[in-house]
Tab-separated table of C-alpha atoms in Angstrom:
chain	number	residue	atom	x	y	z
R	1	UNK	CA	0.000	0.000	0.000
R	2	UNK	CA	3.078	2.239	0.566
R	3	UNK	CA	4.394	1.836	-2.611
R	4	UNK	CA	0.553	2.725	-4.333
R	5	UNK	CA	0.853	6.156	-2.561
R	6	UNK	CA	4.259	6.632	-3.886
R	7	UNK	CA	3.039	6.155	-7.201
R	8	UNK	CA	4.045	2.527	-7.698
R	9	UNK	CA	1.573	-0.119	-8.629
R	10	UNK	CA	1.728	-3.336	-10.742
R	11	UNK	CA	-2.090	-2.430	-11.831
R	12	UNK	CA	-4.267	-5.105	-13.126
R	13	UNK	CA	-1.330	-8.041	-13.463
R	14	UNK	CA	-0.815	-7.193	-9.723
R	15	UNK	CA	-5.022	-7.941	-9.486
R	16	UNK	CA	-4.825	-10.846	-11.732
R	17	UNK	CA	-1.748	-12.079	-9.944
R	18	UNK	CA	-3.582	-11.625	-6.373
R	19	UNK	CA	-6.977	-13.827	-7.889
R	20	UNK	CA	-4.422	-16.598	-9.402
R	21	UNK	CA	-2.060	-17.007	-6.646
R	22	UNK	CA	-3.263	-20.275	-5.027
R	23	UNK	CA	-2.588	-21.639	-8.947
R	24	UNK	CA	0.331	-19.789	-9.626
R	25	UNK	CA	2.132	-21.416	-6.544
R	26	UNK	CA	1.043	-24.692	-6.998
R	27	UNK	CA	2.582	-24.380	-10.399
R	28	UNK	CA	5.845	-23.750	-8.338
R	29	UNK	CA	5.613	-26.179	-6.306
R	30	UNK	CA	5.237	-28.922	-8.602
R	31	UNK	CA	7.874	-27.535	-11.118
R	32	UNK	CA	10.273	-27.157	-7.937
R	33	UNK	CA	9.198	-31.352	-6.796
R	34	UNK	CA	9.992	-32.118	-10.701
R	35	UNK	CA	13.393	-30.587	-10.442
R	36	UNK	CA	13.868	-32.535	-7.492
R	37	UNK	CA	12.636	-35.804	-8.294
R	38	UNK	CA	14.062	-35.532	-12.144
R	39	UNK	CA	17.540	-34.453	-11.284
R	40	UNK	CA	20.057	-36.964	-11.437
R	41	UNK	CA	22.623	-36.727	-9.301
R	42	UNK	CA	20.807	-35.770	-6.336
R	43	UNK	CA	22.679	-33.431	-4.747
R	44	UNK	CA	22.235	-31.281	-1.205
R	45	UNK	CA	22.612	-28.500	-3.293
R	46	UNK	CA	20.593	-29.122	-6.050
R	47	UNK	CA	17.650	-29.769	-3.156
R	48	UNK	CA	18.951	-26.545	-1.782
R	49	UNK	CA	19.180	-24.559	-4.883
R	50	UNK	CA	15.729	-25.483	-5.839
R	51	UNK	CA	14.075	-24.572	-2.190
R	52	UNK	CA	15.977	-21.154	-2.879
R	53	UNK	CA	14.379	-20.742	-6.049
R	54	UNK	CA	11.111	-21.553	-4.817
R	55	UNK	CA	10.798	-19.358	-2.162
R	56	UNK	CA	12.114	-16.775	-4.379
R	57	UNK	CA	9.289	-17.080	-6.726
R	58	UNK	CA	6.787	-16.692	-3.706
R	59	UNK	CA	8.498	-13.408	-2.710
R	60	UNK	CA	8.348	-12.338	-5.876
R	61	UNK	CA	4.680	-13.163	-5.941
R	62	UNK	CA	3.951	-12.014	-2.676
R	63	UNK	CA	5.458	-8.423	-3.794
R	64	UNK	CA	4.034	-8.174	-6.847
R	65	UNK	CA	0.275	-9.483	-6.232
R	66	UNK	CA	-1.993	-6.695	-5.308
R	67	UNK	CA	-5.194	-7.233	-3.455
R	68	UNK	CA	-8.279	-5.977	-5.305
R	69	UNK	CA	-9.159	-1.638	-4.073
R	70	UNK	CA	-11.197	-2.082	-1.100
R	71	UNK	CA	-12.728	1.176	-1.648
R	72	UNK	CA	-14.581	-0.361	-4.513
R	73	UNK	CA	-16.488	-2.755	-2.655
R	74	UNK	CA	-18.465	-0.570	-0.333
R	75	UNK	CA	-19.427	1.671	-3.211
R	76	UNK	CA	-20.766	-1.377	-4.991
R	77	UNK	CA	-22.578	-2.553	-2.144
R	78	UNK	CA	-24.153	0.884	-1.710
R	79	UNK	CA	-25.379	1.750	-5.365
R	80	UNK	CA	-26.512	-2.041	-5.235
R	81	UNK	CA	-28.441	-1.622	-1.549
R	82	UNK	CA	-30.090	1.941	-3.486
R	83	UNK	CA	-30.937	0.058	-6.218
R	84	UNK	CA	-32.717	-2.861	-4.229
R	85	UNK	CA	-34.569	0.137	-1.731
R	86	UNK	CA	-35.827	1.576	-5.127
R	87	UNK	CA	-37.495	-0.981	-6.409
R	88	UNK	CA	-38.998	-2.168	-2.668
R	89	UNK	CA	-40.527	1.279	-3.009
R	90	UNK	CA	-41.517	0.911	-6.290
R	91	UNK	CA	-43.777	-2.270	-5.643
């Protein structure tokens, strides 16, 4: 949110990465469990270098995701509680 009032924002990939993120790190999980299981010889450091990577990618999708504007949501659910009073009066 800091960064937002600074003027930095990843925009709608930052929303899209936020709505995909339980996919997008299962996708690195499995790609991280086929290095693992698929590199021959097995190495501490190849396990290592891979749990590295890993995590990296979650920082990296941690600081990039952006939630969606909360301020939207109560303005929706206003003009949609106006519109529903309207038509209650209406009837």
């Amino acid at each position: 949110m800091a960064a937002e009032k600074a003027g930095a924002s990843t925009g709608r990939f930052g929303t899209f990465l936020h709505r995909a993120r339980r996919y997008i790190r299962i996708g690195i999980a499995v790609i991280g469990a086929a290095v693992v299981l698929l590199m021959r010889p097995l190495t501490p450091e190849v396990i290592l270098w891979t749990v590295c990577g890993a995590l990296l990618a979650i920082l990296l999708l941690e600081l990039l995701r952006r939630p969606p504007s909360v301020e939207a949501e109560p303005a929706q659910h206003r003009a949609s509680a106006a519109a529903h009073e309207q038509s209650g009066a209406a009837q």
